[in-house]
mmCIF file of C-alpha atoms in Angstrom:
data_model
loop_
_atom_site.group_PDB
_atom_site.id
_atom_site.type_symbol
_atom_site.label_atom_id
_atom_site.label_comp_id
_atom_site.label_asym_id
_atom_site.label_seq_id
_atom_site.Cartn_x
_atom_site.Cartn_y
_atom_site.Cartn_z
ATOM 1 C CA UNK A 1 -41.408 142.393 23.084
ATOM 2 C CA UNK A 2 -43.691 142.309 26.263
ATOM 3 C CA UNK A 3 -45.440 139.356 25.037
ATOM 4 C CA UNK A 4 -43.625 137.302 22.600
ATOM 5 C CA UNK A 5 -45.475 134.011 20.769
ATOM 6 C CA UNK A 6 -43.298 132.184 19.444
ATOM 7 C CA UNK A 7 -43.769 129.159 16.671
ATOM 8 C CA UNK A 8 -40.439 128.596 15.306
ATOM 9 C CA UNK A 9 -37.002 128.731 16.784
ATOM 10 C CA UNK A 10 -34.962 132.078 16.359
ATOM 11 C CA UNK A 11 -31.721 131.935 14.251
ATOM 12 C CA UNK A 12 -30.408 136.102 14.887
ATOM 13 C CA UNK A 13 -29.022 137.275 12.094
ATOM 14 C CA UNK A 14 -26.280 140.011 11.486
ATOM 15 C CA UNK A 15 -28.360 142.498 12.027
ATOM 16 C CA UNK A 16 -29.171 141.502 15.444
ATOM 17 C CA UNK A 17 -25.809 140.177 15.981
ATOM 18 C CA UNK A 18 -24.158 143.266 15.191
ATOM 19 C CA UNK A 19 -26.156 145.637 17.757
ATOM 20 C CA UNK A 20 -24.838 147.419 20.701
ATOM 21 C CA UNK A 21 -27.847 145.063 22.863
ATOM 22 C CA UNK A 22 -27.279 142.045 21.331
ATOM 23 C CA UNK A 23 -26.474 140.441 23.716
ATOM 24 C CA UNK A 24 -29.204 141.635 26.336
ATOM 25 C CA UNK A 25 -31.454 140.843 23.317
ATOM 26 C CA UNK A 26 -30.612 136.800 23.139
ATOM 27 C CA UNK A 27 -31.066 136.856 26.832
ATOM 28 C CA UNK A 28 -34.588 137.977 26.633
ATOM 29 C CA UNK A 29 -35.609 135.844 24.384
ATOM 30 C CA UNK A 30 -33.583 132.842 26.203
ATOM 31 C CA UNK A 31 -35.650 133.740 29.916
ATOM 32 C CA UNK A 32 -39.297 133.895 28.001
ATOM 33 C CA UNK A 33 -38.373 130.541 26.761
ATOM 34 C CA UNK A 34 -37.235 130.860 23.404
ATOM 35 C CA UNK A 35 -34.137 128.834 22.646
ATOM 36 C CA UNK A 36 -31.490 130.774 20.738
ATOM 37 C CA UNK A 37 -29.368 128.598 18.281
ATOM 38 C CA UNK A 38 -25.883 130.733 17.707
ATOM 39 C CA UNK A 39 -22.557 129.990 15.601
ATOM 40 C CA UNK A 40 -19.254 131.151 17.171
ATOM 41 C CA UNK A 41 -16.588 132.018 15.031
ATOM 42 C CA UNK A 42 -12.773 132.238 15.694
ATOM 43 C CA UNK A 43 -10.051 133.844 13.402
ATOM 44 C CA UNK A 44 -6.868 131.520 13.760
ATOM 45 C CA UNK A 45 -3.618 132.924 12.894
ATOM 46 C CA UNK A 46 -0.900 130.612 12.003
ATOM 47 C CA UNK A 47 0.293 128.476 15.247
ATOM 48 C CA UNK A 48 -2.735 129.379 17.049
ATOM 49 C CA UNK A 49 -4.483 126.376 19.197
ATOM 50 C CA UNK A 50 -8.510 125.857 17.850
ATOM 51 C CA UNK A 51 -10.199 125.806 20.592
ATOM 52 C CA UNK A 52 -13.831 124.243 19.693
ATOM 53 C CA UNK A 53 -17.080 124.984 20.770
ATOM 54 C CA UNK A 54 -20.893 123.135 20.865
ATOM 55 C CA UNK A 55 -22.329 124.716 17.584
ATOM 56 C CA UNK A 56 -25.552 124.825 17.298
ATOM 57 C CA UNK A 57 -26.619 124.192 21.000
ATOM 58 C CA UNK A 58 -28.958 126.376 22.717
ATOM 59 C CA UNK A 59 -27.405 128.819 25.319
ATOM 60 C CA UNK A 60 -29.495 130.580 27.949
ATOM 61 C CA UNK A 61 -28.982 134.562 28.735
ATOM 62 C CA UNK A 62 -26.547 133.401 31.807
ATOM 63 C CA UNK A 63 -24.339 130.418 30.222
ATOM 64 C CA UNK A 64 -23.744 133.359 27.319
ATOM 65 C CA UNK A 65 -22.259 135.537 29.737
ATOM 66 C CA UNK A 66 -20.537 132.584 31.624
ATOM 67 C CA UNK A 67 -18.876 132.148 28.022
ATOM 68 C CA UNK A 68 -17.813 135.251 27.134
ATOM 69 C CA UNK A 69 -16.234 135.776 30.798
ATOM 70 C CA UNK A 70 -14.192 132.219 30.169
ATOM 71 C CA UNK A 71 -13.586 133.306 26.803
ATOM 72 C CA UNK A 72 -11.760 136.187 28.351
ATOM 73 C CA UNK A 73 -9.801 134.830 30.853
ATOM 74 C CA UNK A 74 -8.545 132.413 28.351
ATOM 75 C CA UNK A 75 -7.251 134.978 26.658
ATOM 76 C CA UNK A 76 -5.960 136.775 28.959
ATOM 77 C CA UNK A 77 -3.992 133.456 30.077
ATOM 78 C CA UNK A 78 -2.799 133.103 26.919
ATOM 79 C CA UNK A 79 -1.531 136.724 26.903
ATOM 80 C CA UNK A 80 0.419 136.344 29.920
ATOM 81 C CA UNK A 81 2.437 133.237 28.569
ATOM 82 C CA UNK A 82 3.300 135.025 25.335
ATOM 83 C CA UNK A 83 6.375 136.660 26.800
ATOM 84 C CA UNK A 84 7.240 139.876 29.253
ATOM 85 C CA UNK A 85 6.111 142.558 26.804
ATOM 86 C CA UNK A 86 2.668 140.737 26.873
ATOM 87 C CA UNK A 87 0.237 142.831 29.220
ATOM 88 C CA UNK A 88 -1.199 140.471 31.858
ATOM 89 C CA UNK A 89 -4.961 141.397 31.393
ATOM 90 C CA UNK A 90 -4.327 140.397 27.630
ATOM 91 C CA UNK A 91 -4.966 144.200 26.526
ATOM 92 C CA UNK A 92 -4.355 145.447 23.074
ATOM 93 C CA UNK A 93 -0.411 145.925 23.475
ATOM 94 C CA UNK A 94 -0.046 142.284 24.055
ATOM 95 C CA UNK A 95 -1.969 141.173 21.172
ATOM 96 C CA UNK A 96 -0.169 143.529 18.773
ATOM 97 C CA UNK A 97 2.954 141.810 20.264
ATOM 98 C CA UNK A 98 1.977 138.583 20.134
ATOM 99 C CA UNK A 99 1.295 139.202 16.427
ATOM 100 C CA UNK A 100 5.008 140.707 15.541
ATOM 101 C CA UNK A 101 6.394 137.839 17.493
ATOM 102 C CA UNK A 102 4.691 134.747 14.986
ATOM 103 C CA UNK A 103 5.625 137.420 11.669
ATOM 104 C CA UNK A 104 2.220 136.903 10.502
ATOM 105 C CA UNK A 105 0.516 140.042 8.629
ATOM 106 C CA UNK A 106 -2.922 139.593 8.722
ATOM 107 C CA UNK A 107 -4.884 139.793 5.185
ATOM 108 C CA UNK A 108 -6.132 143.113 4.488
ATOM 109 C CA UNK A 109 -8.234 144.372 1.162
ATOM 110 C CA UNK A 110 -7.268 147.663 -0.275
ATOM 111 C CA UNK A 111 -9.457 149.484 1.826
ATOM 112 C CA UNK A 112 -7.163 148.072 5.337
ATOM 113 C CA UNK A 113 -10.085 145.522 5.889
ATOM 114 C CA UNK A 114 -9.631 142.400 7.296
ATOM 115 C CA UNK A 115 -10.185 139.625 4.702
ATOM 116 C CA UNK A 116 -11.844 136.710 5.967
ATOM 117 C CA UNK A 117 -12.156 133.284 3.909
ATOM 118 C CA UNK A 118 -15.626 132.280 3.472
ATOM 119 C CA UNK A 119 -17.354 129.678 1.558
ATOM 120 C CA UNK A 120 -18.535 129.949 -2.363
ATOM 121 C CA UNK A 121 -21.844 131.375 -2.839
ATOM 122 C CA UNK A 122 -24.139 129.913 -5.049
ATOM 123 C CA UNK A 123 -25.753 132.930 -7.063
ATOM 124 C CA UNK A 124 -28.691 132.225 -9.122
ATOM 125 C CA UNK A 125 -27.074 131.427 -12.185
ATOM 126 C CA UNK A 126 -25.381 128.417 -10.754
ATOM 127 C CA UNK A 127 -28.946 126.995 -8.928
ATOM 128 C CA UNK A 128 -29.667 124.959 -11.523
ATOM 129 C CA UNK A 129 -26.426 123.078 -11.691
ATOM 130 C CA UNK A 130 -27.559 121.659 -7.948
ATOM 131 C CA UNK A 131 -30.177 118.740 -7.035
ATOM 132 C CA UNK A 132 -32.520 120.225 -3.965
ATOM 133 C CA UNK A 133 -34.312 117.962 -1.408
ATOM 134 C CA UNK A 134 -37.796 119.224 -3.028
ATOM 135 C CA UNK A 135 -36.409 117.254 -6.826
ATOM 136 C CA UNK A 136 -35.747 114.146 -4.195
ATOM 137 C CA UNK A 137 -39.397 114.666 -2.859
ATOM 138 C CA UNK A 138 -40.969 114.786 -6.442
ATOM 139 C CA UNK A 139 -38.926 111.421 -7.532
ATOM 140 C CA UNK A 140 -40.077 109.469 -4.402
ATOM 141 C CA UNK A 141 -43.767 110.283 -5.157
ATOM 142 C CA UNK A 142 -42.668 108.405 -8.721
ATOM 143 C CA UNK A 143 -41.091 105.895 -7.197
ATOM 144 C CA UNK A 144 -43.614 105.259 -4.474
ATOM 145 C CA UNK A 145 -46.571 105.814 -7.106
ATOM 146 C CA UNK A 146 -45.330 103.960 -10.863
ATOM 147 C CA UNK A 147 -48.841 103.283 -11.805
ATOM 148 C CA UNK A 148 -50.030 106.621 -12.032
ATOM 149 C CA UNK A 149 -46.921 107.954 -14.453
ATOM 150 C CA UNK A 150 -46.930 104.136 -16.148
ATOM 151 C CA UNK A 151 -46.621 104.907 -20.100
ATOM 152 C CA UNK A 152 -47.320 108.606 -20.019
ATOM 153 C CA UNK A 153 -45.649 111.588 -21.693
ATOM 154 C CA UNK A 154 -43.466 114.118 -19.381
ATOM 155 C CA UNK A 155 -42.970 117.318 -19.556
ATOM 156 C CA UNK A 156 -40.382 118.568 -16.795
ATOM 157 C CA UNK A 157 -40.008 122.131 -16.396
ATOM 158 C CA UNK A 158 -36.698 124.005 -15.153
ATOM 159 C CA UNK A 159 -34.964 120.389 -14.618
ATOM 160 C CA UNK A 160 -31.933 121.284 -13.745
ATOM 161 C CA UNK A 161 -29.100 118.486 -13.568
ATOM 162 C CA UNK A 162 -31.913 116.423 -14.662
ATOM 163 C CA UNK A 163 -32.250 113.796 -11.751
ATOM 164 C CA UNK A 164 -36.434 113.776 -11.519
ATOM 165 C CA UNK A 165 -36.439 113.266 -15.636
ATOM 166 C CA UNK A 166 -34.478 110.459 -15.421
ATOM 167 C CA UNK A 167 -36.342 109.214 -12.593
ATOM 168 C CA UNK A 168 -39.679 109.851 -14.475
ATOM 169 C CA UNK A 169 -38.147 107.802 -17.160
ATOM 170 C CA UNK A 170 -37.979 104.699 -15.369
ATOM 171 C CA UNK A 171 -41.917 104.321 -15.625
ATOM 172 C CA UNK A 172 -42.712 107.065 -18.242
ATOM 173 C CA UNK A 173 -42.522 106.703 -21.999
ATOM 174 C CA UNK A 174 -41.242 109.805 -23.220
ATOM 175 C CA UNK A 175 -40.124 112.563 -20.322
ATOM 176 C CA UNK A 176 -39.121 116.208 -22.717
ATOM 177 C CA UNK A 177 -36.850 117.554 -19.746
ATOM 178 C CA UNK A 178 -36.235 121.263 -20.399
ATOM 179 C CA UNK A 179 -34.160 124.434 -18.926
ATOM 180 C CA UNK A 180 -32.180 126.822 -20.394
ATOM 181 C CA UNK A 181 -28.483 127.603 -21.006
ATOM 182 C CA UNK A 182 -26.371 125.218 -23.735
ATOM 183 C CA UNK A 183 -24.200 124.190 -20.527
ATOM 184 C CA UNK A 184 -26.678 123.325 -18.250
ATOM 185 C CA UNK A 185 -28.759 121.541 -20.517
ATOM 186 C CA UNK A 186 -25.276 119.836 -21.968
ATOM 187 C CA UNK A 187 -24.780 118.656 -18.342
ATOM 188 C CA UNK A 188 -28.082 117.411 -17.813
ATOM 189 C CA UNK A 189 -27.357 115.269 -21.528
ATOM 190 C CA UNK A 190 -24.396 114.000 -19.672
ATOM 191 C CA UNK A 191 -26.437 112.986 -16.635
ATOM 192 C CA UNK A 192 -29.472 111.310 -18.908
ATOM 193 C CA UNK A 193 -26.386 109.398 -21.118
ATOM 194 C CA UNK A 194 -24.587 108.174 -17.478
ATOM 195 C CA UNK A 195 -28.187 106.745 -16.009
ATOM 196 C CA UNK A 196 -29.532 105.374 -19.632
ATOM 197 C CA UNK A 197 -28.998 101.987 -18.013
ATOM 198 C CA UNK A 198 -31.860 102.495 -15.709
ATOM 199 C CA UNK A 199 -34.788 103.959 -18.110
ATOM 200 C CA UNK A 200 -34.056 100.457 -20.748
ATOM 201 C CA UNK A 201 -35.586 97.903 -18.702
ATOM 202 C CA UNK A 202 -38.833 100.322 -19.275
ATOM 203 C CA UNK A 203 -38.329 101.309 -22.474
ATOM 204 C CA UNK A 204 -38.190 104.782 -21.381
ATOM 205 C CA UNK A 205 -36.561 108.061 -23.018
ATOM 206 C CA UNK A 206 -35.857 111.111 -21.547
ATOM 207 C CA UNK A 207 -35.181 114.123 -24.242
ATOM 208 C CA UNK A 208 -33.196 117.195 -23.191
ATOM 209 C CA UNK A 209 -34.769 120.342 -25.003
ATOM 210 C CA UNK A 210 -34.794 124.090 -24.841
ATOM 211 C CA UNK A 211 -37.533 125.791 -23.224
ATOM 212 C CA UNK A 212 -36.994 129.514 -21.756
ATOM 213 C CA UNK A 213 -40.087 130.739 -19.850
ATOM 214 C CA UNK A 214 -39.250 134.160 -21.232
ATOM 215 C CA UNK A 215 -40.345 133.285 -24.605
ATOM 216 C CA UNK A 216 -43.914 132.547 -25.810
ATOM 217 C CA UNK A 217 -42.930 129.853 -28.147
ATOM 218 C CA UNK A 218 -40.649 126.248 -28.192
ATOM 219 C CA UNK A 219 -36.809 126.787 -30.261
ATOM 220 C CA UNK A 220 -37.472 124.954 -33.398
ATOM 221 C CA UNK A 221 -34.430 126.486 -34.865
ATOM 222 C CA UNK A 222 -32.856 123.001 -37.050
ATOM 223 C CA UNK A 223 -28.680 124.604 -35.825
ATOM 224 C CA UNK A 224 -30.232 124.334 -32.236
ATOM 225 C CA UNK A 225 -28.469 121.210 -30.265
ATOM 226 C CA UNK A 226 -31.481 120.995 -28.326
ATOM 227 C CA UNK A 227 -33.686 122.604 -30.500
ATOM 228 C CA UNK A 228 -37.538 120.794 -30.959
ATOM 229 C CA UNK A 229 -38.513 119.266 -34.016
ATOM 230 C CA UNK A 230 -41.794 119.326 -35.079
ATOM 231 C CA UNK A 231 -43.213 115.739 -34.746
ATOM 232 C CA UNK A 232 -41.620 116.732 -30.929
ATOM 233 C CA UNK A 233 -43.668 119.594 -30.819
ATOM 234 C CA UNK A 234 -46.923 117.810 -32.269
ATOM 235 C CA UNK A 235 -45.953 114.997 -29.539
ATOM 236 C CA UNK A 236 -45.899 117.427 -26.583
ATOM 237 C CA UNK A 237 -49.435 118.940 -27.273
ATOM 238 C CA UNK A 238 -50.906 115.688 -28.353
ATOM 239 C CA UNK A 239 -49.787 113.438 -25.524
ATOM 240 C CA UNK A 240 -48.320 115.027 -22.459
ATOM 241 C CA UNK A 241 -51.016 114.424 -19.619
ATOM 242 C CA UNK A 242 -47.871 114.946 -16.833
ATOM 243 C CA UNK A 243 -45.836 118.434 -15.874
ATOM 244 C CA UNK A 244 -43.420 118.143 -13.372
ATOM 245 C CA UNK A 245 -41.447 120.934 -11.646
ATOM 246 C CA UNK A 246 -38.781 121.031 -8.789
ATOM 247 C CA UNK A 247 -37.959 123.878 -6.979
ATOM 248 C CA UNK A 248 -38.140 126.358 -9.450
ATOM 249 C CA UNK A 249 -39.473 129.315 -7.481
ATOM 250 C CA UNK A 250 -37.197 131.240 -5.911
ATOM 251 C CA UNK A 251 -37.368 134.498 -7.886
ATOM 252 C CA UNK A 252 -40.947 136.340 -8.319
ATOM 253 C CA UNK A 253 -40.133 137.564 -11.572
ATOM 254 C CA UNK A 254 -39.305 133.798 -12.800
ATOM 255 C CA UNK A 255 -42.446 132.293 -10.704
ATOM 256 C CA UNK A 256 -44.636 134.499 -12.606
ATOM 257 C CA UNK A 257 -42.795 133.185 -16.221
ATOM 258 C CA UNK A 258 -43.315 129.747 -15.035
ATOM 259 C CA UNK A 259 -47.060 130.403 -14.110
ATOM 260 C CA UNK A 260 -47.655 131.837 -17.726
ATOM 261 C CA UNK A 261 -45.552 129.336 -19.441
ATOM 262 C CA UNK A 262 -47.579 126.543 -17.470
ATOM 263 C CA UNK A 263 -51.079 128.316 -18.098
ATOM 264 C CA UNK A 264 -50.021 128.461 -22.135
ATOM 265 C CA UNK A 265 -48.602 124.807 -22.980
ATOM 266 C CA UNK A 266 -51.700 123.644 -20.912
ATOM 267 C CA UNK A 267 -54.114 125.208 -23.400
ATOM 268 C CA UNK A 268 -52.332 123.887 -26.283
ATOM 269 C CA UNK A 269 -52.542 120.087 -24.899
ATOM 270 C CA UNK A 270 -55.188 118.364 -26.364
ATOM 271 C CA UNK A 271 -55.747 116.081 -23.494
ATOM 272 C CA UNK A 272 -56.331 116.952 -19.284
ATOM 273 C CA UNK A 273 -53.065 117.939 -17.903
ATOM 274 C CA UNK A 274 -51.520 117.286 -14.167
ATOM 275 C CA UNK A 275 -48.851 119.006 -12.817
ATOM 276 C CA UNK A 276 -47.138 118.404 -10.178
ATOM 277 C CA UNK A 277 -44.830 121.068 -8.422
ATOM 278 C CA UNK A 278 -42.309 120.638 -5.501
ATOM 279 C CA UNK A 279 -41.369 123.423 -3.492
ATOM 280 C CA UNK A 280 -39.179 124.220 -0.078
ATOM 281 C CA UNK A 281 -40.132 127.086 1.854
ATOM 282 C CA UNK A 282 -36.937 128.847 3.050
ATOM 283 C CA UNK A 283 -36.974 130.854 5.722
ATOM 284 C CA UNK A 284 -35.733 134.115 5.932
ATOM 285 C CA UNK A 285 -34.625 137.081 7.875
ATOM 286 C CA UNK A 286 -36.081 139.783 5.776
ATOM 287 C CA UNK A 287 -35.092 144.026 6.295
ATOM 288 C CA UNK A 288 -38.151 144.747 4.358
ATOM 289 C CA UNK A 289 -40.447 143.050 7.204
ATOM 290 C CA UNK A 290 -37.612 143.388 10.207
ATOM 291 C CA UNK A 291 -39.133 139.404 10.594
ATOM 292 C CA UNK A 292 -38.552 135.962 9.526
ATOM 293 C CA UNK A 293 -40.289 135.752 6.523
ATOM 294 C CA UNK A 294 -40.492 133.292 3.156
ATOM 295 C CA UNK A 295 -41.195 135.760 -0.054
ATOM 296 C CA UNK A 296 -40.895 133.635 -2.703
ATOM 297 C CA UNK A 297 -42.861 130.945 -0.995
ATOM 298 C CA UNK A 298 -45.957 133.474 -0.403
ATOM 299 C CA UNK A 299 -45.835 134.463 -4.008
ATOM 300 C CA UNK A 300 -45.997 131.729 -5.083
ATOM 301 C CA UNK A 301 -49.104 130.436 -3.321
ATOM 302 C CA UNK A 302 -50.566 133.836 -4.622
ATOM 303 C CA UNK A 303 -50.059 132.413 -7.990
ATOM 304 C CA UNK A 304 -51.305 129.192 -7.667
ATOM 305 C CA UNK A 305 -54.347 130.947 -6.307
ATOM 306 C CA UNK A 306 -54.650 133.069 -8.882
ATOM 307 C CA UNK A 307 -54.541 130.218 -10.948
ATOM 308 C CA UNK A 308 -57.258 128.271 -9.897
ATOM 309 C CA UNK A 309 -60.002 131.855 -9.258
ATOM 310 C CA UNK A 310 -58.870 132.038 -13.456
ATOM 311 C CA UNK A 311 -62.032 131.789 -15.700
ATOM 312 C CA UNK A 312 -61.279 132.263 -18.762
ATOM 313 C CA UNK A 313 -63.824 129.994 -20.653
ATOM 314 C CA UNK A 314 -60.933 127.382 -22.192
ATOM 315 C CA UNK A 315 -59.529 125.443 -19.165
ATOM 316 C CA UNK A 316 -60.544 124.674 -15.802
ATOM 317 C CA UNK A 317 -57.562 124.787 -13.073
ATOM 318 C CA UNK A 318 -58.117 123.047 -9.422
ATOM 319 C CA UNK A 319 -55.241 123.156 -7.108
ATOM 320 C CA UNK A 320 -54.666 120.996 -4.133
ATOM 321 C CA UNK A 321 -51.431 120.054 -1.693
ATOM 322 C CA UNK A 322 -50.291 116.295 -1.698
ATOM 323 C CA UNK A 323 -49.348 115.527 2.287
ATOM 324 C CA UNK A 324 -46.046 113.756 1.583
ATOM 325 C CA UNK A 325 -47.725 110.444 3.302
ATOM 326 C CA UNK A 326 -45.610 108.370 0.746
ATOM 327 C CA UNK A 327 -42.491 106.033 1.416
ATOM 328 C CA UNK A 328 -38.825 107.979 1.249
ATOM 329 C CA UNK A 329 -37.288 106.143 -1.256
ATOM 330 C CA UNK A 330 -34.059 108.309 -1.555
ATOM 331 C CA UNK A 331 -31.560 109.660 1.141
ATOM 332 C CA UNK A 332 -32.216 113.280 2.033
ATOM 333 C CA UNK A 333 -34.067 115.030 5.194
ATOM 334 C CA UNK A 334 -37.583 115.238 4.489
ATOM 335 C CA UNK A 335 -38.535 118.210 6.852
ATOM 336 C CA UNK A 336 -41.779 120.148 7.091
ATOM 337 C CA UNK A 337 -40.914 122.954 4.999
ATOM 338 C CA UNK A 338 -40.846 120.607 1.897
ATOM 339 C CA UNK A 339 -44.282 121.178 0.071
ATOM 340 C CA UNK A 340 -45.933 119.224 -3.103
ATOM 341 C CA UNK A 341 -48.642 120.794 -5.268
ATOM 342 C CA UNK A 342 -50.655 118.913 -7.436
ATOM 343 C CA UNK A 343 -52.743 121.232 -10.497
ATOM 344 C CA UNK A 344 -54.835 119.686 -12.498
ATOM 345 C CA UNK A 345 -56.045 121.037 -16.040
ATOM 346 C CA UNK A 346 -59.600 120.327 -17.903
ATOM 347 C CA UNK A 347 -60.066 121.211 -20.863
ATOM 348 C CA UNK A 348 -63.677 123.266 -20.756
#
């Protein structure tokens, strides 16, 4: 770390957090002029006074130290009020006193850990039941642009609750908005049903179908609730000209099925094909690269250059980025890391 470049501000994670020289390590970084963004966190018993900090403000190597020596004498003030068994420098006795004194056991697992409450995580089966700022950027390019998705046919790719389909549908003809799982495509026919008010005026239709990127052809099976028929089928390959896809790649395995799936229905259409694909790059600590890094996001732009080096004598792929120059129609942040891909298919 002798000579540091920095182009993005540092967020440590646990693994720097939890080192012996962590703290000598934020300090570093904080006098070679690299802000440091940390969140405190304070276990509060029952009865205990929350005392709040500035989250999310940067703290220099000396106001960090300043802290944790105010932190300290608070606590040992707060010891010495507690009562006459209470040691005056706050030590471990009068803690463990302080603790009988309220009753209050602390929450343990089975193993004698402490328990702390934390926040659901969202695995990725339950990603798709969430709208992302990257769907909001692909629906204001819509909005902002009617003309150029005016009368088409849609085909929306991993659509999740189903909010850029419905959008679509307020220009489009006929939007096919697909994903997989009989719940999540249930609450995306719940969604479509709630906002039919808004595609009428157009005339639009948005149609919630089955399509798993893991299989090589469309469900046509009749017991299917959102099986395809076949004048559906025929109507997909005969008149989409528009593929749409919001933050879908997140998972390398799952980028590559969408890549093949996207590559295979756009050799079946009859007519030139542009898709458009929304993406965030998140930013990550990574072990693997001891760095901040964005996996999923590099992958991906290997496959969308892979994509466009294909020659395979049946369609012609060109890929360019679409600077989000357009008007913000709906509330969310718009920040750099939101990307749009345009891909545009010729028939040879």
């Amino acid at each position: 770390m002798d000579q540091i470049t920095f182009h993005y501000d540092t967020v440590l994670s646990d693994v720097h957090l939890l080192l012996p020289n962590s703290r000598h390590l934020m300090a570093r970084l904080n006098r070679v002029g690299q802000p440091v963004f940390i969140s405190r966190f304070r276990i509060l018993w029952d009865g205990a006074k929350q005392h709040t900090c500035d989250l999310g403000s940067p703290c220099g190597g000396e106001e960090l130290d300043r802290d944790t020596q105010e932190e300290s004498g608070r606590g040992d003030a707060r010891g010495s009020e507690t009562g006459a068994d209470a040691g005056a420098d706050g030590g471990e006795d009068g803690g463990e006193d302080r603790g009988a004194d309220r009753g209050v056991e602390p929450p343990l697992d089975e193993d004698g850990d402490l328990e702390v409450p934390r926040r659901s995580v969202i695995s990725h089966l339950h990603i798709s039941h969430h709208s992302y700022s990257s769907a909001f950027l692909l629906a204001d390019l819509i909005l902002s642009q009617p003309t150029t998705f005016r009368g088409a046919t849609v085909l929306e790719l991993g659509a999740g609750t189903g909010l850029t389909s419905v959008v679509m549908a307020t220009v489009a003809k006929t939007v096919y908005c697909t994903d997989v799982g009989e719940d999540l495509l249930s609450m995306c026919q719940k969604n479509v049903t709630l906002n039919r008010h808004l595609m009428e005026p157009a005339g639009g239709e948005v149609r919630v179908r089955l399509l798993d990127w893991l299989r090589h052809d469309l469900c046509t099976d009749a017991d299917a609730e959102f099986g395809w028929t076949e004048d559906e089928v025929a109507d997909l390959h005969d008149n989409t000209t528009i593929i749409i896809a919001a933050d879908v790649c997140y998972d390398d395995d799952l980028t590559d099925a969408l890549f093949r799936t996207l590559y295979r229905i756009c050799n079946n259409l009859r007519l030139p094909c542009t898709t458009y694909l929304s993406i965030e790059k998140r930013l990550n600590f990574t072990l693997r690269h001891l760095d901040i890094s964005c996996e999923a996001y590099d992958h991906f732009r290997h496959c969308l250059c892979e994509m466009q080096e294909l020659k395979d004598g049946r369609t012609c792929f060109t890929v360019e980025q679409v600077k989000p120059s357009f008007p913000q129609c709906l509330l969310y942040e718009r920040i750099e890391q939101l990307e749009l891909w345009k891909v545009t298919a010729v028939p040879v």
